[in-house]
mmCIF file of C-alpha atoms in Angstrom:
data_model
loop_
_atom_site.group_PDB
_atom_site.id
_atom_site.type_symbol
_atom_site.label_atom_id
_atom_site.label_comp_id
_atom_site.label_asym_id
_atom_site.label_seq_id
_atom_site.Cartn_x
_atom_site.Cartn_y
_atom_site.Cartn_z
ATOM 1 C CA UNK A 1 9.823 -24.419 2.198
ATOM 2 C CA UNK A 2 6.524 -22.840 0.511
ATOM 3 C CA UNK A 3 6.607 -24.466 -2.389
ATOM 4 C CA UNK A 4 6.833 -27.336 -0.251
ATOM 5 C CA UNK A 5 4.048 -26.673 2.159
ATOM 6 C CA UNK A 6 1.794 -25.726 -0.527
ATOM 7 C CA UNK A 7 1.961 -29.689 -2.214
ATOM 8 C CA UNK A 8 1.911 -31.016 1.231
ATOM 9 C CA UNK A 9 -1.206 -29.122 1.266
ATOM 10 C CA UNK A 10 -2.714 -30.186 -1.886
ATOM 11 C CA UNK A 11 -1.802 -33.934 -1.291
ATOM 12 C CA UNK A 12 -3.450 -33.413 2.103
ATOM 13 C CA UNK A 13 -6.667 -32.110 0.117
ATOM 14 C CA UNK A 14 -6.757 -35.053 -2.337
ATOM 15 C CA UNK A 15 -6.525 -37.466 0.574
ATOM 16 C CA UNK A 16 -9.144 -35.544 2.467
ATOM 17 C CA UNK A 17 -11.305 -35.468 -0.388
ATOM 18 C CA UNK A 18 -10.724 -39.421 -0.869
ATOM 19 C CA UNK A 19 -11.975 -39.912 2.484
ATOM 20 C CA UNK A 20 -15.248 -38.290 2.024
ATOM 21 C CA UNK A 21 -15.751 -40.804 -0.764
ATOM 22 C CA UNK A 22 -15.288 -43.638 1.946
ATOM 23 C CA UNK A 23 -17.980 -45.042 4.405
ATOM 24 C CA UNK A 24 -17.230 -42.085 6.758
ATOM 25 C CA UNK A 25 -16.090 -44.645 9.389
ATOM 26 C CA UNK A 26 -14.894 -42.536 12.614
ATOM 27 C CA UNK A 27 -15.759 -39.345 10.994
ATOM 28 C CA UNK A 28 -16.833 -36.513 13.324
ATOM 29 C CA UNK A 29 -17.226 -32.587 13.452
ATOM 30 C CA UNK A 30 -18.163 -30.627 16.795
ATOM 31 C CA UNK A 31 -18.166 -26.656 16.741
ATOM 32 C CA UNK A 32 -18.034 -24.758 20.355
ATOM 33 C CA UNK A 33 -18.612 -21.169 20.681
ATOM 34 C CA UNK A 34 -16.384 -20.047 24.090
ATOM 35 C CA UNK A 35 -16.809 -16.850 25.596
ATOM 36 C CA UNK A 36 -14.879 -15.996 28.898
ATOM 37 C CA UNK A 37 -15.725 -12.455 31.197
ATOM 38 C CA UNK A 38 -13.191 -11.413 33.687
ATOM 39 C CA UNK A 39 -13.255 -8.857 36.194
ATOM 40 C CA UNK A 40 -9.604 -8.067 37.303
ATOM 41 C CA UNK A 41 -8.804 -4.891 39.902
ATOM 42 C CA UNK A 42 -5.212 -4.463 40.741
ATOM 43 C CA UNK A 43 -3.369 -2.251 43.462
ATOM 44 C CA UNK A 44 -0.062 -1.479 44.064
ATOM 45 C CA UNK A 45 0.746 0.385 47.509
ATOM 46 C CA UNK A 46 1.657 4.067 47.171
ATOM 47 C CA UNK A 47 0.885 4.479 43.442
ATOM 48 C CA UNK A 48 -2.913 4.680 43.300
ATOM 49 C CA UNK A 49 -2.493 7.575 40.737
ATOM 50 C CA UNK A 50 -0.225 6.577 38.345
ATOM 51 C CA UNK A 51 -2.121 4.476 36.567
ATOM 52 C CA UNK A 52 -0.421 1.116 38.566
ATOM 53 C CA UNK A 53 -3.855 0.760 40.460
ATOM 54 C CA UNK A 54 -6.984 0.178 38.627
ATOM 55 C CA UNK A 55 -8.829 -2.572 36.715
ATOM 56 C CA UNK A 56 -8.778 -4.311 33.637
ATOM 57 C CA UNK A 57 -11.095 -7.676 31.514
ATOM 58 C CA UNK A 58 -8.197 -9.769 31.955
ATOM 59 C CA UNK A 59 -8.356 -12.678 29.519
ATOM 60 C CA UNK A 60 -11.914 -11.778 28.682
ATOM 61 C CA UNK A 61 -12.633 -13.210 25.081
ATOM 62 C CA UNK A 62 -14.449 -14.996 22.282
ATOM 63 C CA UNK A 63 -13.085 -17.814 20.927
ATOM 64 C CA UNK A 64 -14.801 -20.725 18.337
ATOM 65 C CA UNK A 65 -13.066 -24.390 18.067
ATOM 66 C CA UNK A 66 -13.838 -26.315 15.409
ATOM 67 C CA UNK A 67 -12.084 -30.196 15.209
ATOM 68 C CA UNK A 68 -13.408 -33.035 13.349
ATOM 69 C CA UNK A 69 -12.193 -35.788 11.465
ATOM 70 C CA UNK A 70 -12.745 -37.448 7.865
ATOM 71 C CA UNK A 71 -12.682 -41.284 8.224
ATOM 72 C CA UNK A 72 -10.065 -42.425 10.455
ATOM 73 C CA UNK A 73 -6.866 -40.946 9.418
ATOM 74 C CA UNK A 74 -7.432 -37.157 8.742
ATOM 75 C CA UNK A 75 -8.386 -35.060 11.337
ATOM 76 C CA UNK A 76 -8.598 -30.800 11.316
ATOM 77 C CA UNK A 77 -8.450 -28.276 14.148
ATOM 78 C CA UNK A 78 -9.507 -24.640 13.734
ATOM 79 C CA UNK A 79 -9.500 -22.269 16.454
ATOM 80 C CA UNK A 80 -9.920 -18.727 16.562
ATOM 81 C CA UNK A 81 -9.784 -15.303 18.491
ATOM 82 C CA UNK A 82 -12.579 -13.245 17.986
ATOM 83 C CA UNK A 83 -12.576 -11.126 20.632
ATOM 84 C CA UNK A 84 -10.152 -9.426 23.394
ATOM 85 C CA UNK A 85 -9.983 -6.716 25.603
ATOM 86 C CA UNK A 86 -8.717 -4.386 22.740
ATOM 87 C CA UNK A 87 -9.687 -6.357 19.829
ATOM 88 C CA UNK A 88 -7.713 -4.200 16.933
ATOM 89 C CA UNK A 89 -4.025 -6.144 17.049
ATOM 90 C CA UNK A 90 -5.954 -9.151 16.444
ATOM 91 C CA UNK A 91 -7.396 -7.894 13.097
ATOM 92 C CA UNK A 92 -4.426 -5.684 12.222
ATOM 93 C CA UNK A 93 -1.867 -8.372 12.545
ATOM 94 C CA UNK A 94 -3.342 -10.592 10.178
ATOM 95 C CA UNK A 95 -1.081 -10.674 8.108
ATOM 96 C CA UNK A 96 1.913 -10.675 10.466
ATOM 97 C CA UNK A 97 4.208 -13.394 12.292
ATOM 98 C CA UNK A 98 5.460 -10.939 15.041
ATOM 99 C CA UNK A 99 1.910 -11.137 16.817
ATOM 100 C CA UNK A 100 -1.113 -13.283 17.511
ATOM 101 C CA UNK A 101 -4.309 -12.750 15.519
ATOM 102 C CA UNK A 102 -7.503 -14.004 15.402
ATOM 103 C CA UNK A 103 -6.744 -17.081 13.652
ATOM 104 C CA UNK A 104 -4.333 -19.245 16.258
ATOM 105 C CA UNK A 105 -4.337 -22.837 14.404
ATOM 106 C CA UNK A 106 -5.393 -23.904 11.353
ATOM 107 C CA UNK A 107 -4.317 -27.803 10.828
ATOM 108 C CA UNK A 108 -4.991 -30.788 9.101
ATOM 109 C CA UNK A 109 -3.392 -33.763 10.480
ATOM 110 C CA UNK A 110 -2.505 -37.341 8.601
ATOM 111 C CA UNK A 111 -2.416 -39.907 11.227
ATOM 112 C CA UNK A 112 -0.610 -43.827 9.799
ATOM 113 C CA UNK A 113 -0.008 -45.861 12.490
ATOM 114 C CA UNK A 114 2.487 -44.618 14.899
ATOM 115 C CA UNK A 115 3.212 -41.281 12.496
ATOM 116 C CA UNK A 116 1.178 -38.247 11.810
ATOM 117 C CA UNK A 117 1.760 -35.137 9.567
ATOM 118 C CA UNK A 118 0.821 -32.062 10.336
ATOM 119 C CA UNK A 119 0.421 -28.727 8.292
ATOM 120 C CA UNK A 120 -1.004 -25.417 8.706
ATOM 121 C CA UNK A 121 -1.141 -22.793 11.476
ATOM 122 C CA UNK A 122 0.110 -24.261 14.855
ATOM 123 C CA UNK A 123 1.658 -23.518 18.312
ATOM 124 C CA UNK A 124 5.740 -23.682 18.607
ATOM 125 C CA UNK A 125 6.801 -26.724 19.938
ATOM 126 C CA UNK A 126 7.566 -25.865 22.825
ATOM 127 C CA UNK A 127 6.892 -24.216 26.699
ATOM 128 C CA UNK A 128 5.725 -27.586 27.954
ATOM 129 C CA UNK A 129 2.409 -28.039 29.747
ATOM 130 C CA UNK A 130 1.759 -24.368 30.217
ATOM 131 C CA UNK A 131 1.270 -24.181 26.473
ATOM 132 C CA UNK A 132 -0.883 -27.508 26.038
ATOM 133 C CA UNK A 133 -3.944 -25.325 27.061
ATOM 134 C CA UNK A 134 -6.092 -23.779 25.108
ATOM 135 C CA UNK A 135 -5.648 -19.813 25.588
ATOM 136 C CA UNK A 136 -9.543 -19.354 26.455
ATOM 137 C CA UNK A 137 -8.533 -21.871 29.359
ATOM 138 C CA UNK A 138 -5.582 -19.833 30.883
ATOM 139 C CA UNK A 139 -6.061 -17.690 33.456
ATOM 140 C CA UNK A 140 -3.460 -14.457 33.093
ATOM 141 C CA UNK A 141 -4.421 -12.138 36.821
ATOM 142 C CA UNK A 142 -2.849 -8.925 35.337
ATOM 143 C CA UNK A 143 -1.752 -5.778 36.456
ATOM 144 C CA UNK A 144 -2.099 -3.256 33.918
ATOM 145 C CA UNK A 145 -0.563 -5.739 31.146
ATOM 146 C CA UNK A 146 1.887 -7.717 33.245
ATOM 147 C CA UNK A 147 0.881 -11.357 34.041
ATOM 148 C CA UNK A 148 1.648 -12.735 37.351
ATOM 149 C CA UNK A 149 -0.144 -16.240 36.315
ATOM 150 C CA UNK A 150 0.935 -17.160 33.230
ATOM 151 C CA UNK A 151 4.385 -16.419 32.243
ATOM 152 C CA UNK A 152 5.572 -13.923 30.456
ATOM 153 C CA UNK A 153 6.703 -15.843 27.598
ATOM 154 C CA UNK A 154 3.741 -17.603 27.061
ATOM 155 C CA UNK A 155 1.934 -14.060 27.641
ATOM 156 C CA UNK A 156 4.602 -11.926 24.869
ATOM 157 C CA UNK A 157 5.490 -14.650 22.876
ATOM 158 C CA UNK A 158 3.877 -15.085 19.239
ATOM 159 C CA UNK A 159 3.662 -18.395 19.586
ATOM 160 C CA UNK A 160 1.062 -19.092 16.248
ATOM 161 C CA UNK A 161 3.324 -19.665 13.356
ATOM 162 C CA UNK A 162 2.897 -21.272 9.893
ATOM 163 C CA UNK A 163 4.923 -24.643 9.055
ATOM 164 C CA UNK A 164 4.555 -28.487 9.632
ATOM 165 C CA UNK A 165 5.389 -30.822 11.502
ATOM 166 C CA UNK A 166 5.893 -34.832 11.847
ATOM 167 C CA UNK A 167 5.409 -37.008 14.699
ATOM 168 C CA UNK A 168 5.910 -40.997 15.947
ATOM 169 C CA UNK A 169 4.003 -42.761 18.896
ATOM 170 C CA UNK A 170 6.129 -44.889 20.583
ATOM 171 C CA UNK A 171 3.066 -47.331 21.924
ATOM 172 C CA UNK A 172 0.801 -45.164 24.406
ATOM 173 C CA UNK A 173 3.345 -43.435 26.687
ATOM 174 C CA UNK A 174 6.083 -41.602 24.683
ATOM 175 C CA UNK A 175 5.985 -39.353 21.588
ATOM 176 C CA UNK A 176 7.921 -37.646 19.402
ATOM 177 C CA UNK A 177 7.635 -34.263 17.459
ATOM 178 C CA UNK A 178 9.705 -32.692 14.446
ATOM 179 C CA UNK A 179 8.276 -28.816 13.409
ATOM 180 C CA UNK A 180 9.095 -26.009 11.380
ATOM 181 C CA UNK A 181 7.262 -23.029 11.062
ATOM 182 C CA UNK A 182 7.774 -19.478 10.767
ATOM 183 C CA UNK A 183 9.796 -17.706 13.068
ATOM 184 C CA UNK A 184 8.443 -14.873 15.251
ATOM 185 C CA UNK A 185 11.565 -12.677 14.819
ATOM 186 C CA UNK A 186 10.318 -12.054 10.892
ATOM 187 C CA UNK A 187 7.582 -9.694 10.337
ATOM 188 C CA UNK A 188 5.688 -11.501 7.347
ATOM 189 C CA UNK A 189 5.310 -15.430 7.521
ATOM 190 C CA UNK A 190 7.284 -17.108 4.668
ATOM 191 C CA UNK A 191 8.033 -13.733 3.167
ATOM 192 C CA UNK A 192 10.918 -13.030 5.490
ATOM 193 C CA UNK A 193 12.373 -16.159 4.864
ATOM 194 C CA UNK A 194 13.004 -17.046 9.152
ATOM 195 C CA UNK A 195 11.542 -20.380 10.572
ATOM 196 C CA UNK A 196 12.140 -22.527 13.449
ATOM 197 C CA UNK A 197 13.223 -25.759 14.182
ATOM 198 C CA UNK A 198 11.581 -27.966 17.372
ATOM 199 C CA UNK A 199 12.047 -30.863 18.415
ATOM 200 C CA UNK A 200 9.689 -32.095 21.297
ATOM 201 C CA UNK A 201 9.700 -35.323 23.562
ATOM 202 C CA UNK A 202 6.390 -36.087 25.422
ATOM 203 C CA UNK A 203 5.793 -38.668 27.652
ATOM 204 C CA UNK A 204 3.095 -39.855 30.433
ATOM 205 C CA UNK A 205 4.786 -42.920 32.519
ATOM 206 C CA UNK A 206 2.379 -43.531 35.358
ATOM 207 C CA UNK A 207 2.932 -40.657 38.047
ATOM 208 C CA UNK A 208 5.097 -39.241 36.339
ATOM 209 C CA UNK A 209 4.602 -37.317 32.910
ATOM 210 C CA UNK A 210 6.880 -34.518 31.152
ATOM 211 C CA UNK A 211 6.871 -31.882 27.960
ATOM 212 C CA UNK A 212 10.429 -31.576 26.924
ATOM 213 C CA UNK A 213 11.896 -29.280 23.950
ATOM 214 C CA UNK A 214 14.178 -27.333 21.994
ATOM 215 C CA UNK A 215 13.401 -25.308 19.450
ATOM 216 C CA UNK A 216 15.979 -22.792 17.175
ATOM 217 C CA UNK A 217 14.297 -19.370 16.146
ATOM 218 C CA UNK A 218 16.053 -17.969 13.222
ATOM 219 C CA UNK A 219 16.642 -13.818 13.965
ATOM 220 C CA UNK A 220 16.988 -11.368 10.903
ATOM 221 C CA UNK A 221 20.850 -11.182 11.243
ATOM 222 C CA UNK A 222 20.583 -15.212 10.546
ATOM 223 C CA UNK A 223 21.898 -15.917 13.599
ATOM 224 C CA UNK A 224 19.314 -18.427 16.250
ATOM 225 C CA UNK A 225 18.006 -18.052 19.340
ATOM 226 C CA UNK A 226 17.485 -21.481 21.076
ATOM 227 C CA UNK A 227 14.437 -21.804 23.432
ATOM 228 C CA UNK A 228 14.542 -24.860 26.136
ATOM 229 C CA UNK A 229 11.622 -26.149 27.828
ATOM 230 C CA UNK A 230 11.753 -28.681 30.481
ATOM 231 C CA UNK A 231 8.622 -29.328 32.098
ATOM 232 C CA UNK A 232 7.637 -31.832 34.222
ATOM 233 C CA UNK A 233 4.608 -33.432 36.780
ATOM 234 C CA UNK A 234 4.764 -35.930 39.252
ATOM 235 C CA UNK A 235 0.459 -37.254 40.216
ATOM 236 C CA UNK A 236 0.135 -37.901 44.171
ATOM 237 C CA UNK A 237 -3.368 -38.862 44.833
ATOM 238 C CA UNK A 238 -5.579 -36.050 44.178
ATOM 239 C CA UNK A 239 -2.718 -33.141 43.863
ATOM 240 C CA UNK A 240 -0.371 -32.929 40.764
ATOM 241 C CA UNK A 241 2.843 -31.174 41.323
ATOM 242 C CA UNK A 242 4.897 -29.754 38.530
ATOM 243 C CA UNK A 243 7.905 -27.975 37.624
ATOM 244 C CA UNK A 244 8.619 -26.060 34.375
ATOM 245 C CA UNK A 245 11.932 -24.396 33.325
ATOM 246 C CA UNK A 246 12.687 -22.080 30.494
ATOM 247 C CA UNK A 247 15.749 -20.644 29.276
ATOM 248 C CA UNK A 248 14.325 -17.353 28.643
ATOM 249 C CA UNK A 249 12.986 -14.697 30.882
ATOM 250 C CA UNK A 250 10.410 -12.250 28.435
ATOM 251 C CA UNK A 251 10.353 -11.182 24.528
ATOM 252 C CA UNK A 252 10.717 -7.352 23.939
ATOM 253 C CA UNK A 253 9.369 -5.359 21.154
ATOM 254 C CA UNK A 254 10.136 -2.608 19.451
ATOM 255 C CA UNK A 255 13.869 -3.119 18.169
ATOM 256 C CA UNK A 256 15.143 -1.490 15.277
ATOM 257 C CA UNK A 257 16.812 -4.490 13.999
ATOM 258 C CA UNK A 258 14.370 -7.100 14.799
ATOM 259 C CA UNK A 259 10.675 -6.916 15.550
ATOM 260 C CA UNK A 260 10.785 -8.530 19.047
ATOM 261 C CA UNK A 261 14.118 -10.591 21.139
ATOM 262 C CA UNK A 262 13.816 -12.710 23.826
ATOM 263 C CA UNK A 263 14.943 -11.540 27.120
ATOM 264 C CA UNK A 264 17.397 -14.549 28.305
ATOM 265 C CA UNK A 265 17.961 -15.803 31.319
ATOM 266 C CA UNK A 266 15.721 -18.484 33.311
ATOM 267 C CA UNK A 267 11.950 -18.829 34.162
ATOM 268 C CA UNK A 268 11.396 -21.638 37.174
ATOM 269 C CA UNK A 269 7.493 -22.057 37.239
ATOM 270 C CA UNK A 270 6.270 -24.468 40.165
ATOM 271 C CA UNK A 271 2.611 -25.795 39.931
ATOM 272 C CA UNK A 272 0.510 -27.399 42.565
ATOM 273 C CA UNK A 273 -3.123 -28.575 41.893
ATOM 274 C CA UNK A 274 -5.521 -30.066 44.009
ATOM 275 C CA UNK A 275 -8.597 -31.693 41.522
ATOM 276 C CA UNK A 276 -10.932 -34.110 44.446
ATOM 277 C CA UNK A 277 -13.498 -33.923 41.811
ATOM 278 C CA UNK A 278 -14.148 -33.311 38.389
ATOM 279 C CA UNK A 279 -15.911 -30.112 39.559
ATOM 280 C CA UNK A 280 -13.359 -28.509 41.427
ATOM 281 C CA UNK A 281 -9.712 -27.779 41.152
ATOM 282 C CA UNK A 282 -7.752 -25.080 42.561
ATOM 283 C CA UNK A 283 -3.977 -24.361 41.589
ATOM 284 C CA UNK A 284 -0.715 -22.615 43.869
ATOM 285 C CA UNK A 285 1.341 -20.894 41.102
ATOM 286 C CA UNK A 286 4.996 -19.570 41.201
ATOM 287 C CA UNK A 287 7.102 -17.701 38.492
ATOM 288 C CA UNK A 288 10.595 -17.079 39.177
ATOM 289 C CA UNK A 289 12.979 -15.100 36.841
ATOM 290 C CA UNK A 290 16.169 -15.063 36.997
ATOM 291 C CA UNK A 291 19.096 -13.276 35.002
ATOM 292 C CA UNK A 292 23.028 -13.221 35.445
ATOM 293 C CA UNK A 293 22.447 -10.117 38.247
ATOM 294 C CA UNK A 294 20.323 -12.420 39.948
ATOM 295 C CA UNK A 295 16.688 -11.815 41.065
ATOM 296 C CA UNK A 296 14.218 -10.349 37.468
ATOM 297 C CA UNK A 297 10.971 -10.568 38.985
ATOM 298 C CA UNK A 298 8.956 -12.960 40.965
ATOM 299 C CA UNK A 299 5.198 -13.789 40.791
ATOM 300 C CA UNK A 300 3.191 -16.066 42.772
ATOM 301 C CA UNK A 301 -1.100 -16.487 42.803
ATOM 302 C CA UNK A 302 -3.678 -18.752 43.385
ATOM 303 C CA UNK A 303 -6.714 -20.047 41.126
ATOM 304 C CA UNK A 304 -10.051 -21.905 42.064
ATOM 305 C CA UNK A 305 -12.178 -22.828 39.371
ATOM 306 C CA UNK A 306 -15.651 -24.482 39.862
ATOM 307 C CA UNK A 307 -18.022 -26.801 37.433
ATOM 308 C CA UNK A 308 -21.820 -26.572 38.559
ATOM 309 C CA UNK A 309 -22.546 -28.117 35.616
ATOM 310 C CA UNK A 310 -20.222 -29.173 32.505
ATOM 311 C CA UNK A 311 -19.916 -26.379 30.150
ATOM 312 C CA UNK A 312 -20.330 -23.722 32.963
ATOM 313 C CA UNK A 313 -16.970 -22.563 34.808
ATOM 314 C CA UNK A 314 -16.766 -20.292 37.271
ATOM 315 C CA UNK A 315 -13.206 -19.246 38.457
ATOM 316 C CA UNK A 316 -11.246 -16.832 40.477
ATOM 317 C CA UNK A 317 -8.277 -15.930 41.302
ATOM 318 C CA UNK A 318 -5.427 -13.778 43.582
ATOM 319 C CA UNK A 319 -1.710 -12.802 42.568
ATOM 320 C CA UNK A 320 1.655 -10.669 43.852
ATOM 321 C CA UNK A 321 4.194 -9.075 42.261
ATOM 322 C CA UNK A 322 7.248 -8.812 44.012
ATOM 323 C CA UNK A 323 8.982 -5.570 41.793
ATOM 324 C CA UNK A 324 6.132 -3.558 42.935
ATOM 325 C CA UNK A 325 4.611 -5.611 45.589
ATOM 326 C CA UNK A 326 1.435 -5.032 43.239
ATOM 327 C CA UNK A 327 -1.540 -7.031 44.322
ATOM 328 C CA UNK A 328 -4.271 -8.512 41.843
ATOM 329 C CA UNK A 329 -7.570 -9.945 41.715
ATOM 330 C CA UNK A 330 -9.670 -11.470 39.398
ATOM 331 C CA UNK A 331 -13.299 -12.864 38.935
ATOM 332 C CA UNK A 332 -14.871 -14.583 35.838
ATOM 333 C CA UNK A 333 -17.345 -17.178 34.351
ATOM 334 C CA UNK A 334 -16.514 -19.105 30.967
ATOM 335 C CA UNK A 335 -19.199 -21.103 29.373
ATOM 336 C CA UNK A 336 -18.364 -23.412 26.195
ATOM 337 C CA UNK A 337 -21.545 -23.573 23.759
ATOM 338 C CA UNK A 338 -21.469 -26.689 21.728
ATOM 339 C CA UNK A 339 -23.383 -25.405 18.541
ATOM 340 C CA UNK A 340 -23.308 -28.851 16.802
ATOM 341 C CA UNK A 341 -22.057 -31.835 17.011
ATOM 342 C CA UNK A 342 -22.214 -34.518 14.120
#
């Protein structure tokens, strides 16, 4: 699979180099520079000094996004992590497919008619419309480092892996996606010799529009662990309601025979968002986890986020806990610079 990555790679080149040579027809580069600041207090009742109350930065960050294309069938994505709230496991897991870093994707994509190739650094296919933001765009409201926002597989899962991928457009509405990349139960990319396998089925059919997958994650015994997303949304006017099901719960770290495992069981994730102008939006948010005893955890919050003028968002946000009955906060501006566009 290396050997074959690395000529996929190299024909890639050639062809990208080829289509310099050409009239340049449809070829474009923009660079944004994105930083996000959070403020996020949390309380839980009755445990103010145990370190369960307090504050955090939430997902305060730097990120760059670079995406351009060379003539009219190669196009390249780059975006990167430069900063965090602790910054060091971005630059110490460099090297590593059991954690994000600071590079998240890194592709160059062919694009023939209805197909398109795909190679590099990319996100699993899979986790459904949750995962089809960018991370700088997600909005975690944490307490201490449990998200009651965002789920907590896309919050624990390494989700940047190493592969390639092939997808067909089936007109405007439906598409299909082939991937395999690394797998994050092996602690060096290619070196441990663990990938896995997606498939993914998009679609957008008037009101209604979905994100459905499967992927198999190869584990270090050989055995795999399949992930299955289901995620749907349903357009009404000016709200958007959506439901999202995983068959896994949370990843855990820290094994002795593997360097994380997915907690199984079932994440239900309902979604309403109100959006009466491009402006404003504001979001009711539910995670629900459930395992064979029953009840895991629940979460529920709410987000408003507001667009004085286009690159400038300011956004807050409230969420529960119902373990602890932990309440959370959370206050922040993002601004996305565009340092050139050509």
């Amino acid at each position: 699979m290396k050997k074959l990555l690395f000529v996929f790679a190299a024909l890639l080149l050639c062809s990208l180099a080829h289509s310099q040579e050409g009239e340049g027809t449809g070829s474009y580069a923009e660079f944004q520079v994105i930083p996000r600041f959070e403020f996020n207090p949390y309380f839980t009742p009755g445990h103010s000094g145990d370190g369960s109350s307090g504050s955090s930065l939430g997902n305060s960050s730097v990120y760059t996004l670079l995406e351009g294309a060379f003539g009219e069938h190669v196009t390249y994505t780059v975006s990167n992590h430069w900063f965090a709230p602790d910054p060091s496991p971005l630059y110490t897991g460099t090297l590593y497919s059991n954690t994000n870093n600071w590079l998240d994707i890194a592709t160059v994509s062919f694009n023939f008619g209805g197909f398109n190739f795909t190679v590099g650094k990319d996100c699993i296919a899979t986790g459904g419309f949750e995962y089809d933001e960018w991370d700088v765009d997600v909005d975690y409201v944490t307490v201490g480092e449990k998200p009651l926002i965002a789920s907590y597989l896309w919050y624990n899962l390494p989700s940047y892996q190493w592969g390639a991928s092939i997808g067909y457009d089936f007109g405007e509405h439906t598409s299909l996606k082939a991937q395999m990349l690394t797998s994050p139960f092996g602690e060096r990319p290619f070196a441990s010799g663990l990938y896995s396998y997606s498939l993914m089925w998009k679609g957008n059919y008037g009101a209604f529009s979905n994100i459905w997958s499967t992927s198999a994650i190869q584990r270090p015994d050989g055995r795999c662990e399949w992930l299955v997303s289901l995620s749907n949304r349903f357009g009404l006017g000016d709200f958007t309601l959506g439901l999202d099901w995983y068959n896994m719960v949370d990843v855990d770290f820290g094994l002795e025979d593997s360097p994380c495992e997915f907690i199984k069981g079932n994440t239900i994730r309902p979604v309403v968002t109100y959006s009466p102008a491009e402006q404003f939006d504001c979001s009711l948010v539910g995670n629900i986890y459930t395992r064979l005893k029953g009840l895991y955890d629940l979460n529920a919050g709410a987000v408003v986020r507001y667009r004085p003028i286009e690159p400038v968002q300011f956004h807050t946000a409230v969420g529960w806990d119902y373990n602890t009955k932990a309440v959370s906060a959370m206050f922040g501006i993002k601004v996305n610079f565009s340092v050139f566009s050509l």
